[in-house]
Amino acid sequence: MNNDKIKMTSLSFRKEFVKPDEEKDRSLGFVKWGKKNDYPYFLIDLFNGSAWHQGIVKTKTFYIAGGGLEVVTGDMQGFIDNQYSPFDMNEIAEQLAFDFELFGGFAVKGTWNREGTRVAKWEYLDVDAIRMTEDERMYFLSDDWAALNQSAEKTNLRMFPALDENNRVGSFIIYYKEPSKRSRKEKGIYPKPTYNGGLTAIQTDVDIAKFHMYELQNGFKSGTLINMPSGFPESTEELNRITESIKGRTQSVEDAGEIIITFSDGADLAPTVQQLNGNDLDKRYEVTMQSVQQNILVAHSVTAPTLFGVMQQGSFNAAESGDLFEIFKTTYVSTRQKRIEWMLNYMAELGGYVGTVKLVDVLPLKSVAKETTIEPVAACKQLFSKDELSIFSEFGESQDDYIVLGNIPIEWNTPHQEIMKRHDQLFEKIGEITLTPGGKGK
């Protein structure tokens, strides 16, 4: 076929990476969070789309606030009960910890009593629902920031001032965010999450998951050449109609890249579709996935993947994981707890309470497991109820009927293959064991 009779066009479906640009909204005066005021939605989509990222964020939240609050000094039960709010302070602390991990900041709304002597009510606020002015003295809340037109009637738009102890009337907002370096087109108004350096890896993880899903649904993907033999369209409108019809069918994550469309003379020929990327995309995605998962772990400051329910080749044993958790707790968890504890104790002070509270530390799964290998009876009491233990006594056999020749302690997280290897080694030795008249093996 003569090349002069072939004309080409292409469709690119590259997804633009969302950035946390900050610019002032001309109509209402608040600072947008993202060019389209949608950056929090981007972070939420990443959380919902990446199983690795979501699991780490949830586990971090548990390590920080899952143990609840305990009173250090004073009579603080009234503060913890927070009776005028739908949530008590244990629940609010966990919500603050979650927002802290997902967005890099957290916020609460307080309401003064009529006399203005103390804060009578505390409420948790979703950080993603808040926008603020450049001087951070006025906060805007909306039920739908995706809407172009914001109003009290359409999106429940409302405004609250920042805390001013010299003006103890109505409601106010306290907003905490971690200090961070600002990039171009940023004013430093909104927080950044600790995993900010891993956003591309998390986005890649989301896209890989979608790729595997769409792979089962669609017939062709990115890197595809489609030849239309009916000649080049006579008008731009016709060209757009054809390309848009193809785009509508293939604009998905698995099509990231280009679809090249050629138009040639030859009305008797049917359209042809040719793959340009080969048929080993699944293997290349698997290799990429390993690197992506490692980058996500590093971005989250994960010292031991097993602490987050992730089993990898060469994972640490229970003792090593316990040591690494202590490092993670000291370098990360404790620091995050102190930020939230500062907020909670400041709230208690504004509420008229004299005393302090703190977040209770929790043990990682591996540390609990290590303890249960030392005290198996105590472990059974923790794992089974009284009724469940009675089943063992009914159907099991008494240990008095057996002679224990020896025992081999096995760590809780020992791989199955290693357990079976030790099992085989043990029973190979049984044939060499003889019993002395005293009943002891040698």
Short mmCIF file of C-alpha atoms in Angstrom, two decimals:
data_model
loop_
_atom_site.label_atom_id
_atom_site.label_comp_id
_atom_site.label_asym_id
_atom_site.label_seq_id
_atom_site.Cartn_x
_atom_site.Cartn_y
_atom_site.Cartn_z
CA MET A 1 0.00 0.00 0.00
CA ASN A 2 1.38 3.41 -0.94
CA ASN A 3 2.34 5.52 2.09
CA ASP A 4 0.91 8.58 0.34
CA LYS A 5 -2.52 7.08 0.79
CA ILE A 6 -2.13 6.63 4.54
CA LYS A 7 -2.80 9.43 6.98
CA MET A 8 -2.43 9.17 10.74
CA THR A 9 -3.79 10.70 13.90
CA SER A 10 -3.45 9.64 17.54
CA LEU A 11 -5.22 9.73 20.85
CA SER A 12 -3.31 10.22 24.10
CA PHE A 13 -4.94 9.19 27.36
CA ARG A 14 -2.23 10.17 29.81
CA LYS A 15 -3.60 10.98 33.23
CA GLU A 16 -2.47 14.29 34.63
CA PHE A 17 -1.02 13.96 38.13
CA VAL A 18 -3.02 16.08 40.58
CA LYS A 19 -0.93 18.69 42.41
CA PRO A 20 -1.73 20.62 45.60
CA ASP A 21 -1.66 24.05 43.93
CA GLU A 22 -3.05 26.85 46.09
CA GLU A 23 -4.68 29.96 44.68
CA LYS A 24 -7.29 32.35 45.98
CA ASP A 25 -10.92 31.88 44.99
CA ARG A 26 -12.05 35.20 43.49
CA SER A 27 -15.67 35.02 44.57
CA LEU A 28 -15.49 33.87 48.20
CA GLY A 29 -11.90 34.66 49.14
CA PHE A 30 -10.76 31.27 50.44
CA VAL A 31 -7.64 29.51 49.15
CA LYS A 32 -8.29 26.55 46.86
CA TRP A 33 -6.74 23.22 47.77
CA GLY A 34 -5.58 22.08 44.34
CA LYS A 35 -6.09 23.85 41.02
CA LYS A 36 -9.68 22.61 40.86
CA ASN A 37 -10.05 22.66 44.64
CA ASP A 38 -10.09 18.86 44.59
CA TYR A 39 -6.73 17.75 46.00
CA PRO A 40 -8.25 16.04 49.09
CA TYR A 41 -10.42 13.97 46.75
CA PHE A 42 -7.24 12.87 44.98
CA LEU A 43 -5.77 11.67 48.29
CA ILE A 44 -9.01 9.89 49.16
CA ASP A 45 -9.04 8.16 45.75
CA LEU A 46 -5.50 6.93 46.35
CA PHE A 47 -6.53 5.61 49.76
CA ASN A 48 -9.53 3.79 48.31
CA GLY A 49 -7.63 2.46 45.29
CA SER A 50 -4.40 1.11 46.81
CA ALA A 51 -4.76 -1.86 49.15
CA TRP A 52 -1.16 -1.46 50.34
CA HIS A 53 -1.52 2.24 51.09
CA GLN A 54 -4.91 1.80 52.74
CA GLY A 55 -3.69 -1.01 54.96
CA ILE A 56 -0.70 0.99 56.17
CA VAL A 57 -2.76 4.12 56.91
CA LYS A 58 -5.31 2.09 58.89
CA THR A 59 -2.61 0.25 60.84
CA LYS A 60 -0.79 3.49 61.62
CA THR A 61 -4.05 4.93 62.92
CA PHE A 62 -4.45 1.88 65.15
CA TYR A 63 -0.90 2.15 66.49
CA ILE A 64 -1.41 5.84 67.28
CA ALA A 65 -4.92 5.95 68.74
CA GLY A 66 -6.28 2.40 68.83
CA GLY A 67 -5.61 2.03 72.54
CA GLY A 68 -7.88 4.95 73.44
CA LEU A 69 -7.28 7.58 76.11
CA GLU A 70 -6.24 7.23 79.73
CA VAL A 71 -6.28 9.85 82.47
CA VAL A 72 -2.82 10.90 83.67
CA THR A 73 -3.86 13.51 86.23
CA GLY A 74 -7.08 15.11 87.42
CA ASP A 75 -10.72 14.20 87.01
CA MET A 76 -11.03 14.02 83.21
CA GLN A 77 -13.87 11.54 82.72
CA GLY A 78 -16.32 14.31 81.85
CA PHE A 79 -13.99 15.52 79.12
CA ILE A 80 -13.59 12.01 77.71
CA ASP A 81 -17.37 11.42 77.76
CA ASN A 82 -17.96 14.65 75.74
CA GLN A 83 -21.68 14.25 76.40
CA TYR A 84 -22.98 16.98 74.07
CA SER A 85 -21.33 15.48 70.98
CA PRO A 86 -22.21 12.30 69.02
CA PHE A 87 -18.65 11.07 69.65
CA ASP A 88 -16.68 10.70 72.85
CA MET A 89 -13.04 11.73 73.00
CA ASN A 90 -11.76 8.20 72.35
CA GLU A 91 -13.61 8.19 69.03
CA ILE A 92 -12.58 11.75 68.20
CA ALA A 93 -8.93 10.92 68.93
CA GLU A 94 -9.07 8.04 66.45
CA GLN A 95 -10.71 10.26 63.82
CA LEU A 96 -8.02 12.89 64.32
CA ALA A 97 -5.30 10.26 63.98
CA PHE A 98 -6.83 8.99 60.73
CA ASP A 99 -6.97 12.46 59.18
CA PHE A 100 -3.44 13.12 60.41
CA GLU A 101 -2.19 10.06 58.54
CA LEU A 102 -4.25 10.59 55.38
CA PHE A 103 -4.00 14.37 54.97
CA GLY A 104 -1.24 15.55 57.31
CA GLY A 105 -3.54 17.59 59.53
CA PHE A 106 -6.65 17.48 61.71
CA ALA A 107 -9.31 19.86 62.98
CA VAL A 108 -12.00 20.25 65.64
CA LYS A 109 -14.86 22.67 66.20
CA GLY A 110 -15.54 24.06 69.64
CA THR A 111 -18.61 25.90 70.93
CA TRP A 112 -18.48 28.26 73.92
CA ASN A 113 -21.11 28.11 76.65
CA ARG A 114 -23.46 31.05 77.05
CA GLU A 115 -21.32 32.69 79.69
CA GLY A 116 -18.17 32.36 77.59
CA THR A 117 -16.33 30.74 80.49
CA ARG A 118 -15.55 27.39 78.89
CA VAL A 119 -16.05 25.32 75.75
CA ALA A 120 -19.17 23.23 76.30
CA LYS A 121 -19.04 21.12 73.13
CA TRP A 122 -16.31 19.63 70.93
CA GLU A 123 -16.86 18.18 67.46
CA TYR A 124 -14.59 16.44 64.99
CA LEU A 125 -14.34 18.01 61.53
CA ASP A 126 -13.31 16.31 58.28
CA VAL A 127 -10.14 18.03 57.10
CA ASP A 128 -11.11 17.44 53.47
CA ALA A 129 -14.27 19.51 54.00
CA ILE A 130 -12.36 22.62 55.16
CA ARG A 131 -10.93 25.51 53.16
CA MET A 132 -9.45 28.65 54.68
CA THR A 133 -8.39 32.20 53.98
CA GLU A 134 -4.75 33.03 53.38
CA ASP A 135 -4.30 34.46 56.89
CA GLU A 136 -5.88 31.27 58.30
CA ARG A 137 -8.32 33.24 60.43
CA MET A 138 -11.54 32.19 58.69
CA TYR A 139 -12.58 28.65 57.74
CA PHE A 140 -15.12 27.57 55.10
CA LEU A 141 -16.96 24.24 55.27
CA SER A 142 -18.91 22.70 52.40
CA ASP A 143 -20.66 19.38 51.88
CA ASP A 144 -19.53 19.34 48.24
CA TRP A 145 -16.45 21.26 47.13
CA ALA A 146 -16.76 19.70 43.66
CA ALA A 147 -19.70 22.02 42.94
CA LEU A 148 -18.80 25.17 41.02
CA ASN A 149 -21.36 27.31 42.80
CA GLN A 150 -21.04 27.31 46.58
CA SER A 151 -23.85 28.57 48.80
CA ALA A 152 -25.62 27.79 52.03
CA GLU A 153 -28.62 26.53 50.08
CA LYS A 154 -26.83 24.38 47.50
CA THR A 155 -23.80 22.97 49.33
CA ASN A 156 -24.43 23.85 52.97
CA LEU A 157 -21.59 26.37 52.87
CA ARG A 158 -20.83 27.84 56.29
CA MET A 159 -18.01 29.83 57.87
CA PHE A 160 -16.34 29.73 61.28
CA PRO A 161 -13.52 31.85 62.70
CA ALA A 162 -10.28 30.53 64.14
CA LEU A 163 -10.03 30.32 67.94
CA ASP A 164 -9.86 33.74 69.61
CA GLU A 165 -9.81 33.52 73.39
CA ASN A 166 -10.63 37.23 73.57
CA ASN A 167 -13.91 36.62 71.73
CA ARG A 168 -15.65 33.75 73.53
CA VAL A 169 -18.90 33.63 71.58
CA GLY A 170 -20.35 30.96 69.31
CA SER A 171 -18.26 28.35 67.54
CA PHE A 172 -14.67 28.32 66.30
CA ILE A 173 -12.18 25.96 64.66
CA ILE A 174 -8.76 24.73 65.72
CA TYR A 175 -6.77 23.38 62.77
CA TYR A 176 -3.42 21.61 63.21
CA LYS A 177 -1.04 20.80 60.36
CA GLU A 178 2.51 19.56 60.16
CA PRO A 179 5.07 22.13 58.94
CA SER A 180 6.23 21.41 55.37
CA LYS A 181 8.21 23.02 52.58
CA ARG A 182 6.08 24.74 49.98
CA SER A 183 6.51 24.03 46.28
CA ARG A 184 5.73 26.26 43.34
CA LYS A 185 2.14 27.49 43.22
CA GLU A 186 1.74 26.69 46.92
CA LYS A 187 1.20 29.13 49.76
CA GLY A 188 1.80 26.65 52.57
CA ILE A 189 -1.82 26.91 53.66
CA TYR A 190 -2.78 23.25 53.56
CA PRO A 191 -0.99 20.22 55.06
CA LYS A 192 0.96 17.51 53.30
CA PRO A 193 0.87 13.85 54.35
CA THR A 194 4.00 12.09 55.56
CA TYR A 195 3.88 9.76 52.54
CA ASN A 196 4.01 12.70 50.12
CA GLY A 197 7.20 11.36 48.52
CA GLY A 198 5.44 8.13 47.64
CA LEU A 199 2.44 9.57 45.83
CA THR A 200 3.64 8.44 42.40
CA ALA A 201 4.21 4.91 43.70
CA ILE A 202 0.73 4.82 45.27
CA GLN A 203 -0.82 6.16 42.06
CA THR A 204 1.03 3.47 40.11
CA ASP A 205 -0.29 0.82 42.50
CA VAL A 206 -3.83 2.07 41.88
CA ASP A 207 -3.32 2.02 38.11
CA ILE A 208 -1.83 -1.48 38.15
CA ALA A 209 -4.83 -2.78 40.08
CA LYS A 210 -7.14 -1.16 37.53
CA PHE A 211 -5.08 -2.56 34.67
CA HIS A 212 -5.63 -6.11 35.86
CA MET A 213 -9.35 -5.46 36.28
CA TYR A 214 -9.81 -3.86 32.86
CA GLU A 215 -7.65 -6.53 31.26
CA LEU A 216 -10.48 -8.95 31.88
CA GLN A 217 -13.05 -6.63 30.34
CA ASN A 218 -11.61 -5.04 27.21
CA GLY A 219 -10.17 -6.40 24.02
CA PHE A 220 -7.42 -3.87 23.25
CA LYS A 221 -5.25 -1.55 25.26
CA SER A 222 -2.64 1.16 25.04
CA GLY A 223 -0.03 0.93 22.35
CA THR A 224 -2.64 -0.05 19.77
CA LEU A 225 -2.71 0.79 16.06
CA ILE A 226 -6.11 0.88 14.38
CA ASN A 227 -6.31 1.14 10.60
CA MET A 228 -9.51 2.49 9.05
CA PRO A 229 -9.47 1.50 5.31
CA SER A 230 -12.37 3.69 4.24
CA GLY A 231 -10.17 6.68 3.49
CA PHE A 232 -9.33 9.79 5.50
CA PRO A 233 -12.42 11.67 6.79
CA GLU A 234 -13.49 14.52 4.55
CA SER A 235 -14.03 16.96 7.42
CA THR A 236 -12.63 17.69 10.87
CA GLU A 237 -16.05 17.00 12.34
CA GLU A 238 -16.04 13.48 10.87
CA LEU A 239 -12.49 12.87 12.17
CA ASN A 240 -13.52 14.00 15.65
CA ARG A 241 -16.60 11.78 15.54
CA ILE A 242 -14.51 8.69 14.74
CA THR A 243 -11.76 9.40 17.26
CA GLU A 244 -14.24 10.26 20.01
CA SER A 245 -16.14 7.02 19.42
CA ILE A 246 -12.91 5.05 19.89
CA LYS A 247 -11.84 7.18 22.82
CA GLY A 248 -15.11 6.55 24.60
CA ARG A 249 -14.53 2.80 24.49
CA THR A 250 -10.89 2.79 25.54
CA GLN A 251 -10.27 5.72 27.87
CA SER A 252 -9.21 3.69 30.90
CA VAL A 253 -6.09 3.25 32.97
CA GLU A 254 -4.91 0.28 30.94
CA ASP A 255 -4.93 2.50 27.84
CA ALA A 256 -2.42 5.02 29.24
CA GLY A 257 -0.20 5.92 26.28
CA GLU A 258 -1.44 6.32 22.73
CA ILE A 259 -3.87 4.75 20.32
CA ILE A 260 -2.72 5.45 16.77
CA ILE A 261 -5.39 5.59 14.09
CA THR A 262 -4.52 5.33 10.40
CA PHE A 263 -6.85 6.05 7.50
CA SER A 264 -6.13 4.38 4.15
CA ASP A 265 -7.83 3.79 0.82
CA GLY A 266 -9.33 0.35 0.43
CA ALA A 267 -13.04 0.30 1.09
CA ASP A 268 -13.20 -3.48 0.67
CA LEU A 269 -10.98 -4.01 3.71
CA ALA A 270 -12.25 -4.18 7.29
CA PRO A 271 -10.65 -2.10 10.05
CA THR A 272 -7.56 -3.79 11.54
CA VAL A 273 -6.26 -3.62 15.11
CA GLN A 274 -2.58 -4.23 15.88
CA GLN A 275 -0.97 -4.40 19.31
CA LEU A 276 2.25 -2.41 19.62
CA ASN A 277 3.31 -3.40 23.12
CA GLY A 278 3.59 -7.18 22.78
CA ASN A 279 1.84 -9.75 24.92
CA ASP A 280 4.02 -9.70 28.06
CA LEU A 281 2.45 -6.68 29.76
CA ASP A 282 1.33 -8.78 32.72
CA LYS A 283 4.94 -9.84 33.45
CA ARG A 284 6.19 -6.28 33.19
CA TYR A 285 3.46 -5.14 35.56
CA GLU A 286 4.46 -7.81 38.09
CA VAL A 287 8.06 -6.58 38.11
CA THR A 288 6.86 -3.00 38.46
CA MET A 289 4.55 -3.98 41.31
CA GLN A 290 7.44 -5.24 43.45
CA SER A 291 9.25 -1.93 43.12
CA VAL A 292 6.05 0.03 43.76
CA GLN A 293 5.25 -1.88 46.93
CA GLN A 294 8.76 -1.29 48.28
CA ASN A 295 8.52 2.44 47.54
CA ILE A 296 5.16 2.65 49.35
CA LEU A 297 6.66 1.01 52.43
CA VAL A 298 9.63 3.39 52.41
CA ALA A 299 7.39 6.45 51.92
CA HIS A 300 5.40 5.39 54.99
CA SER A 301 8.57 4.90 57.12
CA VAL A 302 7.71 1.23 57.60
CA THR A 303 10.65 -0.47 59.34
CA ALA A 304 9.16 -3.98 59.42
CA PRO A 305 6.43 -4.92 56.90
CA THR A 306 5.22 -7.73 59.17
CA LEU A 307 4.01 -5.09 61.65
CA PHE A 308 1.51 -4.05 58.98
CA GLY A 309 0.38 -7.54 58.03
CA VAL A 310 2.75 -7.74 55.04
CA MET A 311 4.73 -10.98 54.73
CA GLN A 312 7.76 -10.70 52.45
CA GLN A 313 10.61 -13.02 51.61
CA GLY A 314 13.24 -12.73 54.31
CA SER A 315 10.80 -11.21 56.83
CA PHE A 316 11.99 -10.69 60.37
CA ASN A 317 11.17 -13.14 63.13
CA ALA A 318 9.03 -12.19 66.10
CA ALA A 319 11.94 -11.03 68.28
CA GLU A 320 13.39 -8.81 65.54
CA SER A 321 9.96 -7.44 64.65
CA GLY A 322 9.43 -6.49 68.29
CA ASP A 323 12.70 -4.54 68.30
CA LEU A 324 11.83 -2.83 65.03
CA PHE A 325 8.41 -1.89 66.37
CA GLU A 326 10.11 -0.14 69.28
CA ILE A 327 12.14 1.85 66.76
CA PHE A 328 9.03 2.64 64.73
CA LYS A 329 7.13 3.64 67.86
CA THR A 330 9.95 5.93 69.03
CA THR A 331 10.66 7.58 65.69
CA TYR A 332 7.11 7.82 64.35
CA VAL A 333 4.18 6.74 66.54
CA SER A 334 5.19 8.60 69.70
CA THR A 335 5.75 11.83 67.77
CA ARG A 336 2.31 11.62 66.18
CA GLN A 337 0.71 10.81 69.52
CA LYS A 338 2.28 13.89 71.12
CA ARG A 339 0.70 16.17 68.47
CA ILE A 340 -2.76 14.74 69.09
CA GLU A 341 -2.27 14.73 72.87
CA TRP A 342 -1.33 18.40 72.72
CA MET A 343 -4.59 19.13 70.91
CA LEU A 344 -6.68 17.05 73.31
CA ASN A 345 -5.17 18.58 76.44
CA TYR A 346 -5.58 22.08 75.01
CA MET A 347 -9.24 21.25 74.33
CA ALA A 348 -9.59 20.00 77.92
CA GLU A 349 -8.10 23.23 79.25
CA LEU A 350 -10.51 25.32 77.16
CA GLY A 351 -13.31 23.12 78.48
CA GLY A 352 -12.47 24.05 82.06
CA TYR A 353 -10.88 20.75 83.06
CA VAL A 354 -7.78 20.56 85.23
CA GLY A 355 -5.72 17.51 84.34
CA THR A 356 -4.14 15.66 81.44
CA VAL A 357 -4.85 12.66 79.24
CA LYS A 358 -2.64 10.55 77.01
CA LEU A 359 -3.03 7.98 74.26
CA VAL A 360 -2.47 4.41 75.37
CA ASP A 361 0.26 2.51 73.53
CA VAL A 362 -0.79 -0.68 71.74
CA LEU A 363 1.28 -3.79 71.10
CA PRO A 364 1.87 -5.01 67.56
CA LEU A 365 0.54 -8.42 66.62
CA LYS A 366 4.03 -9.92 66.50
CA SER A 367 4.90 -8.76 70.01
CA VAL A 368 1.73 -10.38 71.39
CA ALA A 369 2.58 -13.53 69.47
CA LYS A 370 6.08 -13.61 70.93
CA GLU A 371 4.64 -13.50 74.44
CA THR A 372 2.20 -16.32 73.71
CA THR A 373 5.05 -18.64 72.67
CA ILE A 374 6.53 -18.22 76.13
CA GLU A 375 3.28 -18.77 78.03
CA PRO A 376 1.10 -21.13 75.92
CA VAL A 377 -1.46 -21.67 78.68
CA ALA A 378 -1.98 -17.93 79.09
CA ALA A 379 -2.19 -17.64 75.31
CA CYS A 380 -5.01 -20.19 75.15
CA LYS A 381 -6.89 -18.28 77.81
CA GLN A 382 -6.62 -15.14 75.68
CA LEU A 383 -7.56 -16.84 72.41
CA PHE A 384 -10.43 -19.04 73.62
CA SER A 385 -13.42 -18.52 75.88
CA LYS A 386 -14.23 -20.78 78.83
CA ASP A 387 -16.88 -22.65 76.83
CA GLU A 388 -14.52 -23.14 73.92
CA LEU A 389 -11.78 -24.52 76.19
CA SER A 390 -14.23 -27.11 77.55
CA ILE A 391 -14.43 -28.66 74.07
CA PHE A 392 -10.74 -29.57 74.28
CA SER A 393 -11.30 -31.36 77.60
CA GLU A 394 -14.25 -33.27 76.12
CA PHE A 395 -12.65 -34.48 72.90
CA GLY A 396 -8.92 -34.17 73.57
CA GLU A 397 -6.57 -36.60 75.29
CA SER A 398 -4.78 -36.03 78.58
CA GLN A 399 -1.08 -35.22 78.42
CA ASP A 400 -0.59 -37.64 81.33
CA ASP A 401 -1.06 -40.50 78.86
CA TYR A 402 2.11 -39.51 77.02
CA ILE A 403 5.81 -39.23 77.78
CA VAL A 404 7.36 -35.98 76.57
CA LEU A 405 10.76 -36.84 75.12
CA GLY A 406 11.56 -33.24 74.23
CA ASN A 407 10.11 -30.06 72.76
CA ILE A 408 11.23 -27.58 70.14
CA PRO A 409 9.97 -23.98 70.46
CA ILE A 410 8.77 -22.48 67.17
CA GLU A 411 8.28 -18.76 66.62
CA TRP A 412 4.72 -17.64 65.88
CA ASN A 413 5.50 -16.33 62.38
CA THR A 414 7.67 -19.28 61.25
CA PRO A 415 6.82 -20.11 57.60
CA HIS A 416 4.82 -23.31 57.01
CA GLN A 417 7.61 -24.91 54.97
CA GLU A 418 10.09 -24.41 57.82
CA ILE A 419 7.65 -25.96 60.31
CA MET A 420 7.21 -29.04 58.11
CA LYS A 421 10.97 -29.30 57.68
CA ARG A 422 11.45 -29.36 61.46
CA HIS A 423 8.57 -31.85 61.71
CA ASP A 424 10.30 -34.25 59.32
CA GLN A 425 13.64 -33.88 61.07
CA LEU A 426 12.05 -34.62 64.43
CA PHE A 427 10.32 -37.80 63.27
CA GLU A 428 13.46 -39.03 61.52
CA LYS A 429 15.05 -39.15 64.98
CA ILE A 430 12.22 -41.15 66.56
CA GLY A 431 13.59 -44.41 65.21
CA GLU A 432 16.86 -43.77 67.04
CA ILE A 433 15.16 -43.26 70.44
CA THR A 434 15.16 -46.13 72.93
CA LEU A 435 13.56 -46.26 76.34
CA THR A 436 15.50 -47.13 79.49
CA PRO A 437 13.80 -49.02 82.35
CA GLY A 438 13.39 -45.68 84.12
CA GLY A 439 11.17 -44.51 81.27
CA LYS A 440 13.55 -41.86 79.94
CA GLY A 441 14.67 -41.73 76.38
CA LYS A 442 18.32 -41.59 75.35
#
